[in-house]
């Protein structure tokens, strides 16, 4: 049995972003966003209604209001529950960011009411945690013992979105291809691609390795959007060779240890990430290749930067210049 939900009839032309934005500001409520988030999580109207503490008819009516408001279906109902549409998936992602930003605002207000110092919220890539924050932390906490930090790891996309939405005060990531209006990027450490292998790899003891010497090796490749993967793909393209891809794709140091123990396996990674690799079990190949990647640095919004955040920014810039 197939159930269908009545969706708003498509309009002859979609509203402009400005018109839609003004419409949402005037009519959108937080309960709309909570419902979309719950539906995306549960894929079931009854469970979503329970999670948001409303009746199922009220949830149905609220979803219908939202779809009319956006002039787009957000969910399709079927016999086993609800299937989210692309528009629904996009809205749910932004709904979660809005709800998270509101949670942070309430914590900040509570801290202000208690006259407690507000923590600085930092988002960082794994490579930035290892190469920028970790070496700076002992001196930072020694010089500024009153400083409170909340540090989260994430992808570049999530970090940028969190900075835009107010979830982070600053983020440490690679230089973006383009800057959002009102954002400033400060490069702190240059970077390049390197290739590692286990001690048993034939190229491990060579004084000079060319990329084509590794054509028969199996490569543990990061996802295509990673800077190091893009640098590697460009290098292979210049050689006119397609690398052999390892069936396992992972960034876990624990799994890498066993995978790189195989004598034909190699992996590209940023030079800044070498600090978290055990040099007793793997070796950086002496690859004759110029493969720079975007520098690691600090992204923030100067107009929203308070005194405590600026103190941290100045410290990280000074630390980077001294290393």
PDB file of C-alpha atoms in Angstrom:
ATOM      1  CA  UNK A   1       0.000   0.000   0.000  1.00  0.00           C
ATOM      2  CA  UNK A   2       1.422   3.389  -0.944  1.00  0.00           C
ATOM      3  CA  UNK A   3       0.486   6.511   0.963  1.00  0.00           C
ATOM      4  CA  UNK A   4       0.924   9.949  -0.516  1.00  0.00           C
ATOM      5  CA  UNK A   5       1.218  13.319   1.114  1.00  0.00           C
ATOM      6  CA  UNK A   6      -0.443  16.345  -0.386  1.00  0.00           C
ATOM      7  CA  UNK A   7       2.309  18.759  -1.391  1.00  0.00           C
ATOM      8  CA  UNK A   8       1.947  22.371  -2.387  1.00  0.00           C
ATOM      9  CA  UNK A   9       1.433  22.834  -6.100  1.00  0.00           C
ATOM     10  CA  UNK A  10       4.625  24.097  -7.751  1.00  0.00           C
ATOM     11  CA  UNK A  11       4.500  27.792  -8.499  1.00  0.00           C
ATOM     12  CA  UNK A  12       5.149  29.039 -12.044  1.00  0.00           C
ATOM     13  CA  UNK A  13       8.444  30.494 -10.859  1.00  0.00           C
ATOM     14  CA  UNK A  14      10.432  29.886  -7.690  1.00  0.00           C
ATOM     15  CA  UNK A  15      10.700  32.837  -5.295  1.00  0.00           C
ATOM     16  CA  UNK A  16      13.954  34.766  -5.362  1.00  0.00           C
ATOM     17  CA  UNK A  17      16.376  34.186  -2.458  1.00  0.00           C
ATOM     18  CA  UNK A  18      15.583  37.667  -1.113  1.00  0.00           C
ATOM     19  CA  UNK A  19      11.813  37.101  -1.203  1.00  0.00           C
ATOM     20  CA  UNK A  20      12.181  33.656   0.398  1.00  0.00           C
ATOM     21  CA  UNK A  21      14.471  35.036   3.087  1.00  0.00           C
ATOM     22  CA  UNK A  22      12.029  37.789   4.013  1.00  0.00           C
ATOM     23  CA  UNK A  23       9.191  35.267   4.053  1.00  0.00           C
ATOM     24  CA  UNK A  24      11.098  32.975   6.420  1.00  0.00           C
ATOM     25  CA  UNK A  25      12.019  35.846   8.738  1.00  0.00           C
ATOM     26  CA  UNK A  26       8.349  36.833   8.959  1.00  0.00           C
ATOM     27  CA  UNK A  27       6.730  33.403   9.307  1.00  0.00           C
ATOM     28  CA  UNK A  28       9.264  30.719  10.232  1.00  0.00           C
ATOM     29  CA  UNK A  29       9.170  29.495  13.823  1.00  0.00           C
ATOM     30  CA  UNK A  30      11.730  27.507  15.801  1.00  0.00           C
ATOM     31  CA  UNK A  31       9.219  24.650  16.119  1.00  0.00           C
ATOM     32  CA  UNK A  32       9.310  24.281  12.317  1.00  0.00           C
ATOM     33  CA  UNK A  33      13.053  23.706  12.485  1.00  0.00           C
ATOM     34  CA  UNK A  34      12.788  21.297  15.429  1.00  0.00           C
ATOM     35  CA  UNK A  35      10.199  19.270  13.526  1.00  0.00           C
ATOM     36  CA  UNK A  36      12.301  19.058  10.352  1.00  0.00           C
ATOM     37  CA  UNK A  37      15.320  17.989  12.409  1.00  0.00           C
ATOM     38  CA  UNK A  38      13.255  15.310  14.194  1.00  0.00           C
ATOM     39  CA  UNK A  39      11.753  14.031  10.927  1.00  0.00           C
ATOM     40  CA  UNK A  40      15.198  13.788   9.343  1.00  0.00           C
ATOM     41  CA  UNK A  41      16.337  11.782  12.376  1.00  0.00           C
ATOM     42  CA  UNK A  42      13.357   9.438  12.817  1.00  0.00           C
ATOM     43  CA  UNK A  43      11.844   9.206   9.280  1.00  0.00           C
ATOM     44  CA  UNK A  44       8.504   8.738  11.018  1.00  0.00           C
ATOM     45  CA  UNK A  45       5.880  11.395  11.707  1.00  0.00           C
ATOM     46  CA  UNK A  46       4.596   9.879  14.947  1.00  0.00           C
ATOM     47  CA  UNK A  47       8.065   9.531  16.494  1.00  0.00           C
ATOM     48  CA  UNK A  48       9.051  13.018  15.282  1.00  0.00           C
ATOM     49  CA  UNK A  49       5.896  14.466  16.871  1.00  0.00           C
ATOM     50  CA  UNK A  50       6.713  12.722  20.163  1.00  0.00           C
ATOM     51  CA  UNK A  51      10.308  13.996  20.053  1.00  0.00           C
ATOM     52  CA  UNK A  52       9.097  17.579  19.631  1.00  0.00           C
ATOM     53  CA  UNK A  53       6.282  17.220  22.196  1.00  0.00           C
ATOM     54  CA  UNK A  54       3.371  17.838  19.851  1.00  0.00           C
ATOM     55  CA  UNK A  55       0.448  15.788  18.590  1.00  0.00           C
ATOM     56  CA  UNK A  56       0.687  13.989  15.271  1.00  0.00           C
ATOM     57  CA  UNK A  57      -2.073  16.136  13.661  1.00  0.00           C
ATOM     58  CA  UNK A  58      -0.243  19.278  14.816  1.00  0.00           C
ATOM     59  CA  UNK A  59       3.013  17.957  13.344  1.00  0.00           C
ATOM     60  CA  UNK A  60       1.271  17.168  10.056  1.00  0.00           C
ATOM     61  CA  UNK A  61      -0.209  20.658   9.906  1.00  0.00           C
ATOM     62  CA  UNK A  62       3.130  22.285  10.764  1.00  0.00           C
ATOM     63  CA  UNK A  63       4.949  20.322   8.047  1.00  0.00           C
ATOM     64  CA  UNK A  64       2.301  21.334   5.527  1.00  0.00           C
ATOM     65  CA  UNK A  65       2.699  25.003   6.559  1.00  0.00           C
ATOM     66  CA  UNK A  66       6.451  24.779   6.070  1.00  0.00           C
ATOM     67  CA  UNK A  67       6.213  23.174   2.631  1.00  0.00           C
ATOM     68  CA  UNK A  68       3.742  25.841   1.507  1.00  0.00           C
ATOM     69  CA  UNK A  69       6.054  28.505   2.890  1.00  0.00           C
ATOM     70  CA  UNK A  70       9.046  27.108   0.968  1.00  0.00           C
ATOM     71  CA  UNK A  71       7.029  26.056  -2.094  1.00  0.00           C
ATOM     72  CA  UNK A  72       8.876  22.720  -2.050  1.00  0.00           C
ATOM     73  CA  UNK A  73       8.175  19.188  -0.718  1.00  0.00           C
ATOM     74  CA  UNK A  74      10.463  18.289   2.180  1.00  0.00           C
ATOM     75  CA  UNK A  75       9.403  14.680   2.802  1.00  0.00           C
ATOM     76  CA  UNK A  76       7.667  11.942   0.817  1.00  0.00           C
ATOM     77  CA  UNK A  77       5.467   9.547   2.757  1.00  0.00           C
ATOM     78  CA  UNK A  78       5.542   5.816   1.973  1.00  0.00           C
ATOM     79  CA  UNK A  79       4.302   2.633   3.633  1.00  0.00           C
ATOM     80  CA  UNK A  80       7.250   2.321   6.059  1.00  0.00           C
ATOM     81  CA  UNK A  81       7.631   5.940   7.062  1.00  0.00           C
ATOM     82  CA  UNK A  82       8.891   9.088   5.419  1.00  0.00           C
ATOM     83  CA  UNK A  83      11.653   9.673   2.892  1.00  0.00           C
ATOM     84  CA  UNK A  84      13.451  12.994   2.994  1.00  0.00           C
ATOM     85  CA  UNK A  85      13.816  14.984  -0.251  1.00  0.00           C
ATOM     86  CA  UNK A  86      16.923  16.922  -1.279  1.00  0.00           C
ATOM     87  CA  UNK A  87      15.229  20.139  -0.156  1.00  0.00           C
ATOM     88  CA  UNK A  88      14.391  18.508   3.176  1.00  0.00           C
ATOM     89  CA  UNK A  89      17.958  17.276   3.656  1.00  0.00           C
ATOM     90  CA  UNK A  90      19.325  20.764   2.983  1.00  0.00           C
ATOM     91  CA  UNK A  91      16.873  22.436   5.359  1.00  0.00           C
ATOM     92  CA  UNK A  92      17.473  19.819   8.079  1.00  0.00           C
ATOM     93  CA  UNK A  93      21.231  20.491   7.989  1.00  0.00           C
ATOM     94  CA  UNK A  94      20.684  24.222   8.449  1.00  0.00           C
ATOM     95  CA  UNK A  95      18.003  23.586  11.079  1.00  0.00           C
ATOM     96  CA  UNK A  96      20.529  21.650  13.172  1.00  0.00           C
ATOM     97  CA  UNK A  97      23.034  24.508  12.895  1.00  0.00           C
ATOM     98  CA  UNK A  98      20.380  27.026  13.970  1.00  0.00           C
ATOM     99  CA  UNK A  99      19.356  24.884  16.947  1.00  0.00           C
ATOM    100  CA  UNK A 100      23.014  24.388  17.925  1.00  0.00           C
ATOM    101  CA  UNK A 101      23.674  28.134  17.656  1.00  0.00           C
ATOM    102  CA  UNK A 102      20.702  28.798  19.945  1.00  0.00           C
ATOM    103  CA  UNK A 103      22.021  26.235  22.453  1.00  0.00           C
ATOM    104  CA  UNK A 104      25.385  28.009  22.496  1.00  0.00           C
ATOM    105  CA  UNK A 105      23.660  31.368  22.941  1.00  0.00           C
ATOM    106  CA  UNK A 106      21.773  30.078  25.990  1.00  0.00           C
ATOM    107  CA  UNK A 107      25.026  28.763  27.511  1.00  0.00           C
ATOM    108  CA  UNK A 108      26.703  32.120  26.933  1.00  0.00           C
ATOM    109  CA  UNK A 109      23.775  33.972  28.492  1.00  0.00           C
ATOM    110  CA  UNK A 110      23.869  31.639  31.488  1.00  0.00           C
ATOM    111  CA  UNK A 111      27.613  32.243  31.859  1.00  0.00           C
ATOM    112  CA  UNK A 112      27.038  35.987  31.654  1.00  0.00           C
ATOM    113  CA  UNK A 113      24.321  35.802  34.284  1.00  0.00           C
ATOM    114  CA  UNK A 114      26.681  33.851  36.541  1.00  0.00           C
ATOM    115  CA  UNK A 115      29.463  36.330  35.738  1.00  0.00           C
ATOM    116  CA  UNK A 116      31.530  33.445  34.402  1.00  0.00           C
ATOM    117  CA  UNK A 117      34.039  33.887  31.598  1.00  0.00           C
ATOM    118  CA  UNK A 118      32.760  32.772  28.225  1.00  0.00           C
ATOM    119  CA  UNK A 119      34.851  29.992  26.642  1.00  0.00           C
ATOM    120  CA  UNK A 120      36.457  30.523  23.254  1.00  0.00           C
ATOM    121  CA  UNK A 121      35.062  27.957  20.830  1.00  0.00           C
ATOM    122  CA  UNK A 122      37.613  26.614  18.359  1.00  0.00           C
ATOM    123  CA  UNK A 123      36.953  24.261  15.471  1.00  0.00           C
ATOM    124  CA  UNK A 124      39.915  22.554  13.822  1.00  0.00           C
ATOM    125  CA  UNK A 125      40.962  20.025  11.230  1.00  0.00           C
ATOM    126  CA  UNK A 126      42.888  17.058  12.581  1.00  0.00           C
ATOM    127  CA  UNK A 127      46.084  18.315  10.881  1.00  0.00           C
ATOM    128  CA  UNK A 128      45.621  21.728  12.508  1.00  0.00           C
ATOM    129  CA  UNK A 129      45.080  20.192  15.936  1.00  0.00           C
ATOM    130  CA  UNK A 130      48.361  18.310  15.649  1.00  0.00           C
ATOM    131  CA  UNK A 131      50.552  20.973  14.032  1.00  0.00           C
ATOM    132  CA  UNK A 132      49.088  24.255  15.359  1.00  0.00           C
ATOM    133  CA  UNK A 133      47.228  23.731  18.636  1.00  0.00           C
ATOM    134  CA  UNK A 134      49.090  20.834  20.227  1.00  0.00           C
ATOM    135  CA  UNK A 135      52.530  22.512  20.265  1.00  0.00           C
ATOM    136  CA  UNK A 136      51.021  25.817  21.392  1.00  0.00           C
ATOM    137  CA  UNK A 137      48.907  24.463  24.242  1.00  0.00           C
ATOM    138  CA  UNK A 138      51.452  24.215  27.121  1.00  0.00           C
ATOM    139  CA  UNK A 139      52.716  27.793  26.667  1.00  0.00           C
ATOM    140  CA  UNK A 140      49.210  29.132  26.015  1.00  0.00           C
ATOM    141  CA  UNK A 141      47.766  27.706  29.242  1.00  0.00           C
ATOM    142  CA  UNK A 142      50.847  28.739  31.209  1.00  0.00           C
ATOM    143  CA  UNK A 143      50.671  32.369  30.066  1.00  0.00           C
ATOM    144  CA  UNK A 144      46.867  32.639  30.159  1.00  0.00           C
ATOM    145  CA  UNK A 145      45.577  30.338  32.927  1.00  0.00           C
ATOM    146  CA  UNK A 146      42.233  32.177  32.970  1.00  0.00           C
ATOM    147  CA  UNK A 147      41.524  31.211  29.348  1.00  0.00           C
ATOM    148  CA  UNK A 148      38.705  28.713  28.786  1.00  0.00           C
ATOM    149  CA  UNK A 149      38.620  26.781  25.520  1.00  0.00           C
ATOM    150  CA  UNK A 150      36.116  24.464  23.876  1.00  0.00           C
ATOM    151  CA  UNK A 151      37.823  22.627  21.000  1.00  0.00           C
ATOM    152  CA  UNK A 152      36.051  20.468  18.412  1.00  0.00           C
ATOM    153  CA  UNK A 153      37.412  18.551  15.449  1.00  0.00           C
ATOM    154  CA  UNK A 154      35.556  18.575  12.135  1.00  0.00           C
ATOM    155  CA  UNK A 155      35.727  18.707   8.364  1.00  0.00           C
ATOM    156  CA  UNK A 156      36.521  21.941   6.538  1.00  0.00           C
ATOM    157  CA  UNK A 157      32.912  22.267   5.366  1.00  0.00           C
ATOM    158  CA  UNK A 158      31.504  21.783   8.873  1.00  0.00           C
ATOM    159  CA  UNK A 159      34.011  24.208  10.383  1.00  0.00           C
ATOM    160  CA  UNK A 160      33.229  26.946   7.859  1.00  0.00           C
ATOM    161  CA  UNK A 161      29.495  26.454   8.372  1.00  0.00           C
ATOM    162  CA  UNK A 162      29.964  26.561  12.145  1.00  0.00           C
ATOM    163  CA  UNK A 163      31.870  29.834  11.929  1.00  0.00           C
ATOM    164  CA  UNK A 164      29.122  31.356   9.766  1.00  0.00           C
ATOM    165  CA  UNK A 165      26.429  30.139  12.144  1.00  0.00           C
ATOM    166  CA  UNK A 166      28.193  31.305  15.308  1.00  0.00           C
ATOM    167  CA  UNK A 167      29.048  27.847  16.662  1.00  0.00           C
ATOM    168  CA  UNK A 168      32.780  28.722  16.565  1.00  0.00           C
ATOM    169  CA  UNK A 169      34.697  31.903  17.352  1.00  0.00           C
ATOM    170  CA  UNK A 170      37.533  30.851  15.075  1.00  0.00           C
ATOM    171  CA  UNK A 171      38.460  27.796  13.054  1.00  0.00           C
ATOM    172  CA  UNK A 172      41.795  26.280  12.058  1.00  0.00           C
ATOM    173  CA  UNK A 173      41.695  24.806   8.585  1.00  0.00           C
ATOM    174  CA  UNK A 174      43.229  25.017   5.130  1.00  0.00           C
ATOM    175  CA  UNK A 175      43.040  28.218   3.150  1.00  0.00           C
ATOM    176  CA  UNK A 176      39.589  28.320   1.502  1.00  0.00           C
ATOM    177  CA  UNK A 177      39.309  28.680  -2.273  1.00  0.00           C
ATOM    178  CA  UNK A 178      37.278  31.832  -1.637  1.00  0.00           C
ATOM    179  CA  UNK A 179      36.478  33.833   1.459  1.00  0.00           C
ATOM    180  CA  UNK A 180      32.957  34.551   2.618  1.00  0.00           C
ATOM    181  CA  UNK A 181      32.177  38.263   3.014  1.00  0.00           C
ATOM    182  CA  UNK A 182      33.354  39.480   6.424  1.00  0.00           C
ATOM    183  CA  UNK A 183      35.793  36.574   6.908  1.00  0.00           C
ATOM    184  CA  UNK A 184      39.573  36.814   7.234  1.00  0.00           C
ATOM    185  CA  UNK A 185      42.102  33.986   6.788  1.00  0.00           C
ATOM    186  CA  UNK A 186      45.572  34.172   8.376  1.00  0.00           C
ATOM    187  CA  UNK A 187      48.039  31.541   7.069  1.00  0.00           C
ATOM    188  CA  UNK A 188      50.039  29.993   9.899  1.00  0.00           C
ATOM    189  CA  UNK A 189      51.911  27.031   8.411  1.00  0.00           C
ATOM    190  CA  UNK A 190      52.750  26.036   4.857  1.00  0.00           C
ATOM    191  CA  UNK A 191      52.233  22.437   3.839  1.00  0.00           C
ATOM    192  CA  UNK A 192      52.966  19.885   1.144  1.00  0.00           C
ATOM    193  CA  UNK A 193      52.114  16.334   0.237  1.00  0.00           C
ATOM    194  CA  UNK A 194      54.382  13.502   1.380  1.00  0.00           C
ATOM    195  CA  UNK A 195      54.086   9.736   0.929  1.00  0.00           C
ATOM    196  CA  UNK A 196      54.610   7.177   3.696  1.00  0.00           C
ATOM    197  CA  UNK A 197      55.079   3.407   3.601  1.00  0.00           C
ATOM    198  CA  UNK A 198      55.977   0.574   5.945  1.00  0.00           C
ATOM    199  CA  UNK A 199      59.590  -0.322   6.624  1.00  0.00           C
ATOM    200  CA  UNK A 200      59.228  -3.394   4.401  1.00  0.00           C
ATOM    201  CA  UNK A 201      58.294  -1.425   1.269  1.00  0.00           C
ATOM    202  CA  UNK A 202      60.952  -1.737  -1.495  1.00  0.00           C
ATOM    203  CA  UNK A 203      61.274   2.059  -1.725  1.00  0.00           C
ATOM    204  CA  UNK A 204      61.700   2.581   2.036  1.00  0.00           C
ATOM    205  CA  UNK A 205      65.525   2.634   1.920  1.00  0.00           C
ATOM    206  CA  UNK A 206      65.996   4.379  -1.422  1.00  0.00           C
ATOM    207  CA  UNK A 207      67.684   7.768  -1.423  1.00  0.00           C
ATOM    208  CA  UNK A 208      65.598   8.955  -4.334  1.00  0.00           C
ATOM    209  CA  UNK A 209      62.079   7.893  -5.319  1.00  0.00           C
ATOM    210  CA  UNK A 210      60.076   9.026  -8.329  1.00  0.00           C
ATOM    211  CA  UNK A 211      56.307   8.897  -8.438  1.00  0.00           C
ATOM    212  CA  UNK A 212      56.306   6.382 -11.286  1.00  0.00           C
ATOM    213  CA  UNK A 213      58.446   4.059  -9.118  1.00  0.00           C
ATOM    214  CA  UNK A 214      55.303   3.638  -6.988  1.00  0.00           C
ATOM    215  CA  UNK A 215      52.990   2.810  -9.897  1.00  0.00           C
ATOM    216  CA  UNK A 216      52.641  -0.815  -8.773  1.00  0.00           C
ATOM    217  CA  UNK A 217      52.051   0.025  -5.134  1.00  0.00           C
ATOM    218  CA  UNK A 218      48.561   0.040  -3.661  1.00  0.00           C
ATOM    219  CA  UNK A 219      47.541   3.508  -2.489  1.00  0.00           C
ATOM    220  CA  UNK A 220      45.385   4.210   0.572  1.00  0.00           C
ATOM    221  CA  UNK A 221      43.656   7.278  -0.808  1.00  0.00           C
ATOM    222  CA  UNK A 222      41.784   9.953   1.146  1.00  0.00           C
ATOM    223  CA  UNK A 223      38.438  11.245  -0.195  1.00  0.00           C
ATOM    224  CA  UNK A 224      38.604  13.362  -3.392  1.00  0.00           C
ATOM    225  CA  UNK A 225      37.875  16.663  -1.612  1.00  0.00           C
ATOM    226  CA  UNK A 226      40.984  16.389   0.590  1.00  0.00           C
ATOM    227  CA  UNK A 227      43.783  18.777  -0.406  1.00  0.00           C
ATOM    228  CA  UNK A 228      46.413  16.037  -0.336  1.00  0.00           C
ATOM    229  CA  UNK A 229      44.307  13.847  -2.645  1.00  0.00           C
ATOM    230  CA  UNK A 230      43.908  16.690  -5.129  1.00  0.00           C
ATOM    231  CA  UNK A 231      47.680  17.283  -5.116  1.00  0.00           C
ATOM    232  CA  UNK A 232      48.296  13.581  -5.718  1.00  0.00           C
ATOM    233  CA  UNK A 233      45.728  13.353  -8.521  1.00  0.00           C
ATOM    234  CA  UNK A 234      47.370  16.324 -10.241  1.00  0.00           C
ATOM    235  CA  UNK A 235      50.798  14.688  -9.936  1.00  0.00           C
ATOM    236  CA  UNK A 236      49.554  11.367 -11.340  1.00  0.00           C
ATOM    237  CA  UNK A 237      47.825  13.192 -14.180  1.00  0.00           C
ATOM    238  CA  UNK A 238      51.136  14.778 -15.160  1.00  0.00           C
ATOM    239  CA  UNK A 239      52.695  11.313 -15.203  1.00  0.00           C
ATOM    240  CA  UNK A 240      49.841   9.896 -17.279  1.00  0.00           C
ATOM    241  CA  UNK A 241      49.400   6.979 -14.855  1.00  0.00           C
ATOM    242  CA  UNK A 242      46.384   5.873 -12.811  1.00  0.00           C
ATOM    243  CA  UNK A 243      47.427   4.606  -9.335  1.00  0.00           C
ATOM    244  CA  UNK A 244      46.271   1.265  -7.945  1.00  0.00           C
ATOM    245  CA  UNK A 245      43.762   2.034  -5.217  1.00  0.00           C
ATOM    246  CA  UNK A 246      43.754   0.027  -2.000  1.00  0.00           C
ATOM    247  CA  UNK A 247      40.286  -1.378  -1.175  1.00  0.00           C
ATOM    248  CA  UNK A 248      40.403   0.194   2.297  1.00  0.00           C
ATOM    249  CA  UNK A 249      40.004   3.959   2.699  1.00  0.00           C
ATOM    250  CA  UNK A 250      40.842   5.153   6.199  1.00  0.00           C
ATOM    251  CA  UNK A 251      42.514   7.943   8.161  1.00  0.00           C
ATOM    252  CA  UNK A 252      42.706   5.950  11.399  1.00  0.00           C
ATOM    253  CA  UNK A 253      46.297   5.737  12.720  1.00  0.00           C
ATOM    254  CA  UNK A 254      45.462   2.368  14.315  1.00  0.00           C
ATOM    255  CA  UNK A 255      44.380   0.794  11.026  1.00  0.00           C
ATOM    256  CA  UNK A 256      47.193   2.435   9.061  1.00  0.00           C
ATOM    257  CA  UNK A 257      49.727   0.653  11.217  1.00  0.00           C
ATOM    258  CA  UNK A 258      48.562  -2.782  10.062  1.00  0.00           C
ATOM    259  CA  UNK A 259      47.803  -1.769   6.466  1.00  0.00           C
ATOM    260  CA  UNK A 260      51.206  -0.165   5.892  1.00  0.00           C
ATOM    261  CA  UNK A 261      52.894  -3.268   7.265  1.00  0.00           C
ATOM    262  CA  UNK A 262      52.098  -4.852   3.896  1.00  0.00           C
ATOM    263  CA  UNK A 263      55.130  -4.401   1.616  1.00  0.00           C
ATOM    264  CA  UNK A 264      53.282  -2.872  -1.350  1.00  0.00           C
ATOM    265  CA  UNK A 265      51.091  -0.270   0.384  1.00  0.00           C
ATOM    266  CA  UNK A 266      51.716   3.491   0.453  1.00  0.00           C
ATOM    267  CA  UNK A 267      49.706   6.498   1.559  1.00  0.00           C
ATOM    268  CA  UNK A 268      49.824  10.243   0.823  1.00  0.00           C
ATOM    269  CA  UNK A 269      49.303  12.690   3.659  1.00  0.00           C
ATOM    270  CA  UNK A 270      50.102  16.304   4.538  1.00  0.00           C
ATOM    271  CA  UNK A 271      53.582  16.944   5.880  1.00  0.00           C
ATOM    272  CA  UNK A 272      51.933  18.643   8.875  1.00  0.00           C
ATOM    273  CA  UNK A 273      50.293  15.306   9.785  1.00  0.00           C
ATOM    274  CA  UNK A 274      53.595  13.441  10.193  1.00  0.00           C
ATOM    275  CA  UNK A 275      53.676  14.372  13.882  1.00  0.00           C
ATOM    276  CA  UNK A 276      50.910  11.869  14.649  1.00  0.00           C
ATOM    277  CA  UNK A 277      52.592   8.990  12.749  1.00  0.00           C
ATOM    278  CA  UNK A 278      54.878   6.570  14.615  1.00  0.00           C
ATOM    279  CA  UNK A 279      58.205   6.880  12.770  1.00  0.00           C
ATOM    280  CA  UNK A 280      59.351   3.503  14.145  1.00  0.00           C
ATOM    281  CA  UNK A 281      56.767   1.664  12.044  1.00  0.00           C
ATOM    282  CA  UNK A 282      56.517   3.781   8.896  1.00  0.00           C
ATOM    283  CA  UNK A 283      58.922   5.814   6.814  1.00  0.00           C
ATOM    284  CA  UNK A 284      58.529   8.943   4.731  1.00  0.00           C
ATOM    285  CA  UNK A 285      59.624   8.070   1.229  1.00  0.00           C
ATOM    286  CA  UNK A 286      62.243  10.365  -0.315  1.00  0.00           C
ATOM    287  CA  UNK A 287      59.913  11.293  -3.138  1.00  0.00           C
ATOM    288  CA  UNK A 288      61.255  13.733  -5.707  1.00  0.00           C
ATOM    289  CA  UNK A 289      58.023  15.665  -6.140  1.00  0.00           C
ATOM    290  CA  UNK A 290      56.995  19.277  -5.680  1.00  0.00           C
ATOM    291  CA  UNK A 291      53.419  19.006  -4.395  1.00  0.00           C
ATOM    292  CA  UNK A 292      52.441  22.004  -2.240  1.00  0.00           C
ATOM    293  CA  UNK A 293      48.953  22.095  -0.733  1.00  0.00           C
ATOM    294  CA  UNK A 294      46.950  24.923   0.795  1.00  0.00           C
ATOM    295  CA  UNK A 295      48.488  26.249   4.027  1.00  0.00           C
ATOM    296  CA  UNK A 296      46.918  25.689   7.407  1.00  0.00           C
ATOM    297  CA  UNK A 297      45.710  28.799   9.100  1.00  0.00           C
ATOM    298  CA  UNK A 298      43.114  30.648  11.101  1.00  0.00           C
ATOM    299  CA  UNK A 299      39.728  31.768   9.809  1.00  0.00           C
ATOM    300  CA  UNK A 300      37.634  34.241  11.791  1.00  0.00           C
ATOM    301  CA  UNK A 301      35.199  37.129  11.442  1.00  0.00           C
ATOM    302  CA  UNK A 302      36.968  40.348  12.536  1.00  0.00           C
ATOM    303  CA  UNK A 303      33.688  42.178  13.215  1.00  0.00           C
ATOM    304  CA  UNK A 304      32.666  39.485  15.743  1.00  0.00           C
ATOM    305  CA  UNK A 305      36.087  39.071  17.368  1.00  0.00           C
ATOM    306  CA  UNK A 306      36.131  40.058  21.032  1.00  0.00           C
ATOM    307  CA  UNK A 307      39.161  40.809  23.185  1.00  0.00           C
ATOM    308  CA  UNK A 308      39.646  37.228  24.422  1.00  0.00           C
ATOM    309  CA  UNK A 309      39.387  35.756  20.931  1.00  0.00           C
ATOM    310  CA  UNK A 310      41.815  38.389  19.614  1.00  0.00           C
ATOM    311  CA  UNK A 311      44.251  37.483  22.387  1.00  0.00           C
ATOM    312  CA  UNK A 312      44.172  33.869  21.224  1.00  0.00           C
ATOM    313  CA  UNK A 313      44.572  34.874  17.577  1.00  0.00           C
ATOM    314  CA  UNK A 314      47.608  37.022  18.407  1.00  0.00           C
ATOM    315  CA  UNK A 315      49.125  34.181  20.407  1.00  0.00           C
ATOM    316  CA  UNK A 316      48.707  31.628  17.584  1.00  0.00           C
ATOM    317  CA  UNK A 317      50.177  34.053  15.029  1.00  0.00           C
ATOM    318  CA  UNK A 318      53.177  34.706  17.297  1.00  0.00           C
ATOM    319  CA  UNK A 319      53.592  30.978  17.928  1.00  0.00           C
ATOM    320  CA  UNK A 320      53.553  30.230  14.192  1.00  0.00           C
ATOM    321  CA  UNK A 321      56.176  32.878  13.472  1.00  0.00           C
ATOM    322  CA  UNK A 322      58.438  31.462  16.146  1.00  0.00           C
ATOM    323  CA  UNK A 323      58.377  27.861  14.889  1.00  0.00           C
TER     324      UNK A 323
END
